[in-house]
Coordinates of C-alpha atoms in Angstrom, one line a residue:
Chain A
X185 CA -55.0 3.1 -12.7
X186 CA -52.2 4.2 -13.6
X187 CA -49.1 3.8 -12.6
X188 CA -45.7 6.5 -12.3
X189 CA -42.5 4.9 -11.7
X190 CA -43.6 2.6 -10.3
X191 CA -46.1 5.3 -7.9
X192 CA -50.1 3.9 -8.6
X193 CA -52.7 6.7 -8.6
X194 CA -56.1 7.1 -8.7
X195 CA -56.2 10.5 -9.5
X196 CA -55.6 11.7 -13.1
X197 CA -55.1 15.2 -12.3
X198 CA -52.0 16.7 -10.8
X199 CA -52.1 20.4 -9.1
X200 CA -49.4 22.9 -9.6
X201 CA -49.5 24.5 -5.9
X202 CA -48.9 28.6 -6.8
X203 CA -50.9 31.0 -7.2
X204 CA -53.3 30.4 -5.0
X205 CA -55.2 33.2 -2.3
X206 CA -54.2 31.2 0.2
X207 CA -52.8 27.6 1.2
X208 CA -55.3 27.4 3.0
X209 CA -57.8 27.1 -0.3
X210 CA -55.1 25.9 -2.0
X211 CA -55.3 22.9 0.0
X212 CA -58.7 22.8 0.4
X213 CA -58.5 23.5 -3.7
X214 CA -56.3 20.0 -3.4
X215 CA -58.7 17.7 -1.6
X216 CA -62.0 19.5 -3.5
X217 CA -60.0 18.1 -6.6
X218 CA -59.0 14.5 -5.7
X219 CA -55.3 15.6 -6.8
X220 CA -52.9 12.2 -5.8
X221 CA -49.9 14.7 -6.7
X222 CA -48.3 17.5 -6.4
X223 CA -45.5 20.2 -8.0
X224 CA -43.8 22.7 -6.0
X225 CA -41.7 24.6 -7.2
X226 CA -37.9 24.7 -5.6
X227 CA -36.5 27.6 -6.8
X228 CA -38.2 31.2 -6.0
X229 CA -39.0 29.1 -2.2
X230 CA -35.2 29.2 -2.3
X231 CA -34.8 32.3 -1.7
X232 CA -31.7 32.7 0.8
X233 CA -30.9 29.1 0.3
X234 CA -33.7 28.4 3.1
X235 CA -37.4 26.9 2.0
X236 CA -40.5 28.5 3.8
X237 CA -40.4 26.2 6.1
X238 CA -44.0 26.8 6.9
X239 CA -45.1 26.4 3.4
X240 CA -44.1 23.7 4.1
X241 CA -45.2 21.7 6.2
X242 CA -48.4 23.1 4.5
X243 CA -47.8 20.7 1.2
X244 CA -46.2 18.4 4.0
X245 CA -50.3 17.9 5.3
X246 CA -51.5 17.7 2.7
X247 CA -51.2 14.1 2.2
X248 CA -50.5 14.0 -1.4
X249 CA -47.6 13.3 -3.2
X250 CA -44.9 15.9 -3.2
X251 CA -43.8 16.9 -7.3
X252 CA -41.1 18.5 -7.0
X253 CA -40.3 21.1 -9.9
X254 CA -36.9 22.7 -12.0
X255 CA -39.7 26.0 -12.7
X256 CA -37.9 29.4 -13.9
X257 CA -34.8 27.5 -14.7
X258 CA -32.7 28.6 -17.9
X259 CA -30.1 26.5 -18.5
X260 CA -29.2 23.0 -18.0
X261 CA -26.7 23.6 -15.2
X262 CA -30.2 25.5 -13.1
X263 CA -31.9 22.5 -13.5
X264 CA -30.0 20.5 -12.6
X265 CA -28.3 21.9 -9.7
X266 CA -32.7 22.9 -8.6
X267 CA -32.8 18.1 -8.9
X268 CA -30.8 17.9 -6.5
X269 CA -31.5 20.5 -4.0
X270 CA -34.8 19.3 -4.5
X271 CA -33.2 15.6 -3.3
X272 CA -32.3 16.3 -0.2
X273 CA -34.7 18.8 0.7
X274 CA -37.7 16.9 -0.4
X275 CA -36.8 13.1 0.2
X276 CA -37.8 12.6 -3.9
X277 CA -36.4 11.3 -6.9
X278 CA -39.1 12.6 -8.7
X279 CA -38.4 15.7 -10.6
X280 CA -40.8 18.1 -13.2
X281 CA -37.6 18.5 -15.0
X282 CA -38.6 22.5 -16.8
X283 CA -36.4 23.5 -19.4
X284 CA -36.8 27.0 -20.4
X285 CA -35.9 27.8 -23.8
X286 CA -37.8 31.3 -24.5
X287 CA -39.1 33.5 -21.4
X288 CA -41.5 35.2 -23.3
X289 CA -43.6 31.8 -24.5
X290 CA -41.8 29.6 -21.8
X291 CA -41.5 26.7 -24.3
X292 CA -39.1 24.0 -23.8
X293 CA -36.2 24.4 -24.4
X294 CA -35.8 20.3 -26.0
X295 CA -32.1 20.7 -26.0
X296 CA -30.7 21.8 -23.1
X297 CA -34.2 18.8 -21.6
X298 CA -33.3 16.2 -23.7
X299 CA -30.0 16.7 -22.0
X300 CA -30.8 17.2 -18.6
X301 CA -33.1 14.5 -18.8
X302 CA -29.8 12.2 -19.3
X303 CA -28.1 13.7 -16.8
X304 CA -30.5 13.4 -14.0
X305 CA -31.7 9.9 -15.3
X306 CA -28.4 8.8 -14.8
X307 CA -28.3 10.6 -11.4
X308 CA -30.8 7.5 -10.2
X309 CA -34.2 10.3 -10.4
X310 CA -37.7 10.0 -11.5
X311 CA -37.8 12.6 -15.1
X312 CA -41.3 13.8 -15.4
X313 CA -39.7 15.9 -18.6
X314 CA -41.7 19.6 -20.0
X315 CA -42.0 19.2 -23.3
X316 CA -43.5 20.5 -26.1
X317 CA -45.2 17.7 -28.8
X318 CA -42.9 17.0 -30.4
X319 CA -42.3 13.2 -31.3
X320 CA -38.7 13.7 -32.0
X321 CA -37.9 15.8 -28.9
X322 CA -40.3 12.4 -27.0
X323 CA -38.3 10.1 -28.7
X324 CA -34.9 11.8 -27.3
X325 CA -36.9 12.3 -24.1
X326 CA -36.9 8.0 -23.7
X327 CA -33.2 7.8 -25.1
X328 CA -32.3 9.7 -22.1
X329 CA -34.2 7.4 -19.4
X330 CA -37.6 9.2 -19.8
X331 CA -41.0 6.5 -17.9
X332 CA -42.7 9.4 -19.1
X333 CA -43.7 12.8 -21.2
X334 CA -45.5 15.6 -20.4
X335 CA -45.8 17.7 -23.5
X336 CA -47.3 20.5 -23.3
X337 CA -50.2 21.8 -24.8
X338 CA -50.5 25.3 -25.3
X339 CA -47.9 27.6 -23.8
X340 CA -48.1 27.1 -19.7
X341 CA -50.8 29.7 -18.2
X342 CA -51.7 30.5 -21.6
X343 CA -55.4 29.1 -20.9
X344 CA -56.2 28.2 -24.9
X345 CA -56.1 24.5 -24.4
X346 CA -54.4 22.0 -26.5
X347 CA -54.0 24.2 -29.7
X348 CA -52.9 20.8 -31.5
X349 CA -54.5 17.9 -31.6
X350 CA -52.9 16.5 -34.5
X351 CA -49.8 16.3 -32.4
X352 CA -51.2 15.5 -29.3
X353 CA -52.8 12.4 -31.2
X354 CA -49.6 11.0 -33.0
X355 CA -47.9 11.4 -29.2
X356 CA -50.4 9.4 -28.1
X357 CA -50.1 7.0 -31.1
X358 CA -46.7 6.5 -30.4
X359 CA -46.2 5.7 -26.8
X360 CA -48.7 3.1 -26.5
X361 CA -47.0 2.2 -23.1
X362 CA -46.0 5.2 -21.9
X363 CA -47.8 7.7 -19.3
X364 CA -48.3 10.5 -21.0
X365 CA -49.2 14.1 -18.9
X366 CA -50.7 16.4 -20.6
X367 CA -48.4 19.6 -19.4
X368 CA -49.1 23.1 -19.7
X369 CA -52.3 25.1 -21.4
X370 CA -55.0 23.9 -19.8
X371 CA -57.6 26.6 -19.6
X372 CA -60.6 25.1 -18.2
X373 CA -61.9 21.5 -17.9
X374 CA -63.7 20.9 -20.3
X375 CA -59.8 21.0 -22.6
X376 CA -58.8 18.6 -20.4
X377 CA -62.1 17.0 -20.9
X378 CA -60.6 16.7 -24.6
X379 CA -57.4 15.8 -24.5
X380 CA -58.6 13.0 -22.1
X381 CA -60.5 11.6 -24.4
X382 CA -58.3 11.3 -26.8
X383 CA -56.3 8.5 -24.2
X384 CA -53.7 11.4 -22.3
X385 CA -52.9 9.2 -19.4
X386 CA -53.6 12.5 -17.0
X387 CA -53.2 16.6 -16.4
X388 CA -51.2 18.3 -14.5
X389 CA -52.1 21.8 -14.1
X390 CA -51.8 25.1 -11.9
X391 CA -53.0 28.5 -12.5
X392 CA -56.0 27.3 -14.8
X393 CA -57.7 26.5 -11.1
X394 CA -55.9 29.0 -8.6
X395 CA -57.1 32.0 -10.5
X396 CA -60.1 31.4 -10.8
X397 CA -63.4 33.0 -9.4
X398 CA -63.6 30.2 -7.0
X399 CA -60.8 27.8 -7.0
X400 CA -62.1 25.2 -5.4
X401 CA -64.7 25.3 -7.4
X402 CA -62.8 25.1 -10.3
X403 CA -60.5 22.4 -8.7
X404 CA -63.4 20.0 -8.7
X405 CA -65.1 20.8 -11.8
X406 CA -61.4 19.8 -12.9
X407 CA -61.4 16.8 -11.6
X408 CA -64.7 15.2 -12.4
X409 CA -63.7 16.8 -16.6
X410 CA -60.6 14.7 -15.8
X411 CA -62.0 11.3 -14.8
X412 CA -65.6 11.7 -17.5
X413 CA -63.1 12.3 -20.2
X414 CA -60.9 9.8 -19.1
X415 CA -64.4 7.3 -18.7
X416 CA -65.1 8.4 -22.5
X417 CA -61.6 7.2 -23.7
X418 CA -62.5 3.4 -22.3
X419 CA -66.0 3.7 -23.1
X420 CA -65.0 4.2 -27.0
X421 CA -66.7 7.2 -28.6
X422 CA -68.9 7.0 -32.1
X423 CA -66.9 8.6 -34.7
X424 CA -68.4 11.3 -36.0
X425 CA -69.9 10.2 -38.9
X426 CA -71.5 12.6 -42.4
X427 CA -75.0 11.2 -42.6
X428 CA -77.2 11.8 -39.2
X429 CA -78.7 8.5 -37.6
X430 CA -82.2 8.1 -35.6
X431 CA -82.3 6.2 -32.8
X432 CA -85.7 5.4 -33.2
X433 CA -86.5 2.7 -35.5
X434 CA -88.0 4.6 -38.7
X435 CA -88.1 1.4 -40.3
X436 CA -91.5 1.0 -41.4
X437 CA -92.8 4.1 -41.0
X438 CA -94.5 6.7 -44.2
X439 CA -91.7 8.4 -45.4
X440 CA -93.2 11.0 -47.5
X441 CA -90.5 13.2 -47.9
Chain B
X21 CA -55.4 49.9 32.9
X22 CA -52.1 49.5 32.1
X23 CA -50.6 48.4 28.8
X24 CA -47.4 47.2 28.0
X25 CA -47.5 46.9 23.4
X26 CA -45.0 44.1 22.5
X27 CA -44.4 45.8 18.9
X28 CA -43.2 49.0 16.7
X29 CA -44.8 48.0 13.6
X30 CA -48.2 49.2 12.6
X31 CA -50.4 47.0 14.3
X32 CA -48.3 48.1 17.5
X33 CA -48.5 51.0 16.8
X34 CA -52.1 51.2 15.7
X35 CA -52.9 49.1 19.6
X36 CA -51.1 51.4 21.2
X37 CA -53.2 53.8 20.0
X38 CA -57.1 52.9 20.1
X39 CA -56.0 51.9 23.9
X40 CA -55.2 55.0 24.6
X41 CA -57.6 57.0 23.3
X42 CA -60.2 54.5 25.4
X43 CA -57.3 56.2 28.4
X44 CA -54.8 53.1 29.2
X45 CA -51.8 54.0 30.5
X46 CA -49.3 52.1 28.2
X47 CA -46.2 51.3 27.1
X48 CA -45.2 50.5 24.0
X49 CA -41.7 47.7 23.4
X50 CA -39.7 48.0 20.5
X51 CA -38.7 44.3 20.9
X52 CA -35.9 44.7 17.8
X53 CA -33.8 46.8 17.4
X54 CA -33.5 48.9 14.6
X55 CA -37.3 49.1 14.2
X56 CA -36.7 50.1 11.2
X57 CA -36.7 46.0 10.2
X58 CA -40.5 45.7 11.4
X59 CA -42.5 44.3 8.1
X60 CA -44.8 47.4 7.9
X61 CA -41.8 49.8 7.5
X62 CA -41.2 48.3 3.4
X63 CA -45.3 48.2 3.7
X64 CA -46.6 49.6 -0.2
X65 CA -49.1 52.2 1.9
X66 CA -51.9 51.0 -0.1
X67 CA -55.7 51.7 1.6
X68 CA -57.3 49.8 -0.9
X69 CA -59.7 47.1 -0.2
X70 CA -61.8 46.8 -3.3
X71 CA -58.8 46.1 -5.2
X72 CA -57.4 43.5 -1.9
X73 CA -60.1 41.6 -3.0
X74 CA -58.9 40.6 -5.9
X75 CA -57.4 37.7 -4.1
X76 CA -58.0 38.3 -1.0
X77 CA -61.7 37.1 1.4
X78 CA -64.5 38.9 1.4
X79 CA -63.8 39.9 5.1
X80 CA -61.3 42.3 4.2
X81 CA -62.1 44.4 1.4
X82 CA -65.2 44.6 4.9
X83 CA -63.0 45.3 7.5
X84 CA -60.8 47.9 4.9
X85 CA -63.1 50.0 3.3
X86 CA -62.5 52.3 7.1
X87 CA -59.4 51.9 7.1
X88 CA -58.7 55.5 4.9
X89 CA -61.1 57.0 7.5
X90 CA -59.4 55.8 10.5
X91 CA -56.1 56.4 9.6
X92 CA -57.2 60.2 8.1
X93 CA -58.5 61.0 11.8
X94 CA -55.6 59.6 13.4
X95 CA -53.2 61.0 11.4
X96 CA -55.2 64.4 9.9
X97 CA -52.9 65.3 6.5
X98 CA -51.3 62.2 5.9
X99 CA -54.4 60.2 3.8
X100 CA -54.5 61.1 0.5
X101 CA -57.7 60.0 -0.5
X102 CA -56.9 59.8 -5.2
X103 CA -57.6 55.6 -5.5
X104 CA -56.3 53.9 -7.2
X105 CA -55.5 53.4 -10.7
X106 CA -55.4 49.1 -12.6
X107 CA -53.4 49.1 -15.3
X108 CA -52.3 46.8 -17.8
X109 CA -49.7 46.2 -20.9
X110 CA -51.8 46.0 -24.4
X111 CA -51.7 42.4 -24.7
X112 CA -52.5 41.4 -21.3
X113 CA -55.8 42.7 -21.8
X114 CA -56.2 39.8 -21.0
X115 CA -55.5 40.4 -16.8
X116 CA -57.7 43.4 -16.7
X117 CA -60.4 41.5 -17.8
X118 CA -60.1 39.3 -15.1
X119 CA -59.2 42.5 -12.6
X120 CA -62.8 43.7 -12.9
X121 CA -65.0 40.6 -13.0
X122 CA -63.4 39.8 -9.3
X123 CA -63.8 43.2 -8.5
X124 CA -65.9 46.2 -7.7
X125 CA -65.9 49.3 -7.1
X126 CA -64.1 51.5 -10.2
X127 CA -65.1 52.7 -13.1
X128 CA -63.9 52.4 -15.9
X129 CA -61.2 54.9 -18.1
X130 CA -60.3 55.0 -21.5
X131 CA -57.3 56.3 -22.8
X132 CA -58.4 60.0 -23.0
X133 CA -60.3 59.2 -19.4
X134 CA -56.0 58.0 -18.2
X135 CA -54.4 61.6 -19.5
X136 CA -56.9 63.8 -17.4
X137 CA -56.3 62.0 -14.0
X138 CA -52.4 61.1 -14.4
X139 CA -51.5 63.6 -17.3
X140 CA -47.2 61.0 -17.9
X141 CA -49.3 57.5 -18.7
X142 CA -50.9 59.5 -21.2
X143 CA -51.0 57.6 -24.3
X144 CA -49.3 54.7 -22.4
X145 CA -52.4 53.0 -21.6
X146 CA -56.3 52.4 -23.4
X147 CA -58.1 51.4 -20.7
X148 CA -57.8 50.9 -17.3
X149 CA -59.9 50.7 -13.8
X150 CA -60.0 53.4 -11.6
X151 CA -61.2 52.6 -8.7
X152 CA -62.7 56.1 -6.7
X153 CA -62.6 55.4 -2.9
X154 CA -59.1 54.0 -1.7
X155 CA -56.2 55.8 -0.1
X156 CA -52.9 55.5 0.1
X157 CA -49.9 56.6 2.6
X158 CA -46.1 56.6 3.2
X159 CA -46.1 54.0 5.5
X160 CA -43.2 55.1 6.5
X161 CA -44.1 59.0 7.7
X162 CA -47.6 57.8 9.0
X163 CA -45.3 54.8 11.3
X164 CA -43.5 58.3 13.0
X165 CA -45.6 60.7 12.7
X166 CA -48.0 58.2 15.4
X167 CA -45.9 57.4 17.2
X168 CA -45.2 61.4 17.9
X169 CA -48.4 61.1 18.3
X170 CA -49.2 58.6 21.1
X171 CA -46.7 59.7 23.2
X172 CA -47.8 63.3 23.0
X173 CA -50.2 61.3 24.0
X174 CA -49.0 60.4 27.3
X175 CA -47.5 56.9 26.2
X176 CA -43.9 55.8 26.0
X177 CA -41.2 53.9 24.5
X178 CA -38.8 51.9 25.6
X179 CA -36.3 49.1 25.0
X180 CA -36.3 45.3 25.1
X181 CA -34.9 45.1 28.6
X182 CA -37.1 47.6 30.7
X183 CA -40.1 45.9 29.4
X184 CA -39.5 43.3 32.3
X185 CA -39.8 46.3 34.3
X186 CA -43.0 47.5 36.1
X187 CA -46.3 45.8 36.4
X188 CA -48.8 45.2 33.5
X189 CA -53.1 44.6 33.4
X190 CA -52.4 43.8 29.9
X191 CA -50.0 42.3 27.2
X192 CA -50.9 43.1 23.4
X193 CA -47.8 40.6 21.6
X194 CA -48.0 42.6 17.6
X195 CA -44.1 40.8 17.8
X196 CA -45.3 39.9 13.8
X197 CA -42.5 36.6 12.5
X198 CA -40.5 37.1 16.1
X199 CA -44.1 35.5 17.6
X200 CA -43.5 32.1 14.3
X201 CA -41.3 30.0 17.2
X202 CA -44.3 30.2 19.1
X203 CA -47.4 30.3 17.0
X204 CA -46.7 27.0 15.0
X205 CA -49.4 28.3 12.5
X206 CA -47.7 31.5 11.5
X207 CA -45.7 31.4 8.0
X208 CA -43.4 34.0 6.4
X209 CA -44.4 35.1 2.8
X210 CA -41.2 36.9 1.4
X211 CA -41.4 40.3 -0.1
X212 CA -39.2 42.3 -1.9
X213 CA -39.7 46.3 -3.7
X214 CA -37.3 49.1 -4.2
X215 CA -37.7 53.2 -4.3
X216 CA -36.8 54.8 -6.8
X217 CA -36.4 58.3 -7.5
X218 CA -36.6 60.0 -10.9
X219 CA -38.1 64.3 -10.9
X220 CA -39.1 62.9 -14.7
X221 CA -43.1 60.7 -13.5
X222 CA -45.3 62.8 -11.6
X223 CA -48.1 59.8 -9.8
X224 CA -50.9 60.8 -8.1
X225 CA -51.7 57.8 -7.1
X226 CA -50.9 54.1 -6.6
X227 CA -50.9 52.7 -10.1
X228 CA -50.8 48.6 -10.2
X229 CA -49.4 46.5 -13.1
X230 CA -51.5 43.3 -14.4
X231 CA -48.9 40.5 -15.5
X232 CA -49.9 37.0 -15.4
X233 CA -46.6 36.1 -13.7
X234 CA -45.6 39.6 -12.4
X235 CA -48.9 41.9 -10.8
X236 CA -46.4 44.4 -8.9
X237 CA -46.9 48.2 -8.3
X238 CA -45.6 51.8 -8.1
X239 CA -46.8 54.2 -5.2
X240 CA -45.8 57.8 -5.0
X241 CA -43.4 59.3 -2.1
X242 CA -43.3 62.6 -1.8
X243 CA -39.3 63.6 -3.1
X244 CA -40.1 62.7 -6.4
X245 CA -39.9 59.1 -5.1
X246 CA -41.6 55.7 -5.3
X247 CA -42.0 52.1 -4.1
X248 CA -42.2 49.5 -6.5
X249 CA -43.6 46.4 -4.4
X250 CA -43.6 43.9 -3.9
X251 CA -43.0 40.6 -4.6
X252 CA -44.6 37.5 -2.8
X253 CA -42.5 34.5 -2.2
X254 CA -43.4 31.5 1.2
X255 CA -39.4 31.9 2.1
X256 CA -39.3 33.2 5.2
X257 CA -35.8 34.2 4.0
X258 CA -35.3 38.0 5.2
X259 CA -32.5 38.2 3.1
X260 CA -31.3 40.7 0.3
X261 CA -33.4 41.5 -2.6
X262 CA -32.4 38.8 -6.2
X263 CA -31.7 40.0 -8.9
X264 CA -34.8 38.0 -10.3
X265 CA -36.8 39.8 -8.4
X266 CA -35.2 43.1 -8.7
X267 CA -35.1 42.7 -12.8
X268 CA -39.5 41.8 -12.3
X269 CA -39.6 44.8 -10.5
X270 CA -37.6 47.1 -12.8
X271 CA -39.6 45.7 -15.7
X272 CA -42.4 46.9 -14.1
X273 CA -42.0 50.5 -13.2
X274 CA -40.2 50.5 -16.9
X275 CA -44.0 49.8 -17.5
X276 CA -45.9 51.8 -16.8
X277 CA -43.7 54.8 -17.5
X278 CA -39.8 54.5 -19.8
X279 CA -38.7 57.5 -17.3
X280 CA -38.3 55.1 -14.6
X281 CA -34.9 53.4 -16.6
X282 CA -33.4 56.4 -15.4
X283 CA -34.3 57.2 -12.3
X284 CA -32.2 56.6 -9.5
X285 CA -32.5 53.1 -7.1
X286 CA -32.2 54.9 -3.5
X287 CA -33.3 51.7 -1.2
X288 CA -33.7 48.2 -1.9
X289 CA -36.0 46.3 0.9
X290 CA -36.9 43.2 2.0
X291 CA -39.5 42.7 5.0
X292 CA -41.1 39.1 5.9
X293 CA -44.7 38.8 6.0
X294 CA -46.1 37.0 9.2
X295 CA -49.6 35.1 8.1
X296 CA -52.0 32.2 8.6
X297 CA -52.8 29.9 6.7
X298 CA -55.4 31.7 5.1
X299 CA -53.8 34.5 4.6
X300 CA -55.7 36.4 7.5
X301 CA -54.9 38.1 10.5
X302 CA -56.2 37.2 13.9
X303 CA -56.9 38.7 17.1
X304 CA -56.9 36.0 20.1
X305 CA -56.3 36.4 24.0
X306 CA -54.9 34.2 26.3
X307 CA -55.1 35.8 30.5
X308 CA -54.0 38.6 29.9
X309 CA -52.5 38.6 26.9
X310 CA -53.9 39.7 23.6
X311 CA -52.2 39.2 20.4
X312 CA -52.8 40.3 16.7
X313 CA -51.0 38.4 14.0
X314 CA -51.3 38.2 10.6
X315 CA -51.5 40.9 8.9
X316 CA -49.8 39.5 5.9
X317 CA -49.7 42.4 2.7
X318 CA -52.8 44.1 4.9
X319 CA -51.4 45.3 7.3
X320 CA -51.9 48.8 6.9
X321 CA -55.1 48.3 5.9
X322 CA -56.6 46.3 8.3
X323 CA -54.3 47.2 11.1
X324 CA -57.2 50.0 12.7
X325 CA -59.9 46.9 12.4
X326 CA -57.4 44.5 14.3
X327 CA -56.5 47.6 17.4
X328 CA -61.1 47.9 17.0
X329 CA -60.9 45.0 18.3
X330 CA -58.1 44.0 20.3
X331 CA -58.5 47.5 22.0
X332 CA -62.5 46.3 22.9
X333 CA -61.5 42.8 24.1
X334 CA -59.3 45.0 26.4
X335 CA -62.2 47.0 27.8
X336 CA -63.7 43.5 27.5
X337 CA -66.5 44.8 25.2
X338 CA -66.8 42.6 22.3
X339 CA -69.2 42.9 20.0
X340 CA -67.3 42.5 16.7
X341 CA -67.1 39.0 14.2
X342 CA -65.6 36.7 14.5
X343 CA -63.1 36.4 11.6
X344 CA -62.7 33.0 10.1
X345 CA -61.7 31.8 6.9
X346 CA -64.6 30.7 4.9
X347 CA -65.4 26.6 4.0
X348 CA -64.4 26.3 0.9
X349 CA -66.6 22.7 -0.8

């Protein structure tokens, strides 16, 4: 079972709640994916200092854990303030920490990220940092108090899938006991299965489901892919070899070639 | 039949019109002190059933297809039938492919055809989708004209208090977000827009700019004005437009044509769209009260069909399709 900051989860898929055609489709997608954690962006929904009341009750009615995020924050101060607002509004100490460093690629500002993670961990938050696949940054985040790491596999919403398998493998190799969640960049269920096969603990995605032709069917497809990838990882996969190995024995058969 | 219509936004006025056409004596009460605060005052006025299909349920397209004809019949001369042009910046070509895969009723245009259709966009986009059967109107002009048309038909307009004076056979509640307190399923979706004015750009039809983060549109209005809209934020706040949204709106306009960089910002506006969880409108009846609500971002597109449905209910002739969110999974 997956454990994130002490919370036991049977689903290894975390789902974002933005960009769906309607809250009703979002609710159906959450059910179809069997996810137990959804992320919610706070900054935008809090225009004017108030939340979208009805939207929040729709999210609450989903009956899953809410992981508020600091999407759209470009500085440590913004991110920290947003996290505190989230804790007050949603009564959770979970925070998906995003500190954006580049507007175009939405690449995390890893320096700001580490600083904000240190502040928030000190303030009693359970920090889920959205980071790159950089090993040293990952170490710094753990030192800052994070107990979960959320590396990207490609830029947010790009649907490119894992761009640097080696880096992901390195992270997994170095942090055998830290829950690692691939966050951002997944486009297809096969991408999700691929990173789960590497031994990642979970994946978080949004756009690939929300913007699919049929978000509900896609949510279900991702749910299955994540499960399949994880099961395959546990089962132990064959390593590729250069020579063909027949699945039926050839000993005793005449060899003419 | 004496009918009281509550609300003078697009839902109320179209309902009043359908009732008046059927011979009802209609009184429209505008509970808001200022009618220019209705969500429809900030609408884009696009009658775009084919484009909306990109994210809306099939029923929106189906019911919206008749909208241009309805407005044309009710208000001759107000509807411009020039279609919609959908474009994307060069590096977001994938967005155009995605949009095309999810919609129908368009022609794919190359550079030469784009400049033929919209000369000011010549050389700016390599590829565009032209949704040929779509139309647009100026929402404020249309609402004002529809009100005039209703008065000419004998309908009366009264302020909030006067509504209580006489008795009515039927009440049609079209008060939008004002009903949220008594209808817990209703939520608000904040939309921010602005109006730019520049004589340097001429467009004949709405231009939708696809963008992975900020899909926005520019709709030409009379007097060299352009409506740029609209954000979609899950919030009931009607506070002024935020700097971030303003930046997105201006960026979109600038991407469509750099001359918008020199345009005057004539107005910024914020409307809160009433919506149900499936983002589909509802016409419901409870005793002698019919409610039309949840038009979401489809006010001018779907109000005619909802008004017709309400009038059919009122006159006991309801053979319309049930509007329901399609079951998923």
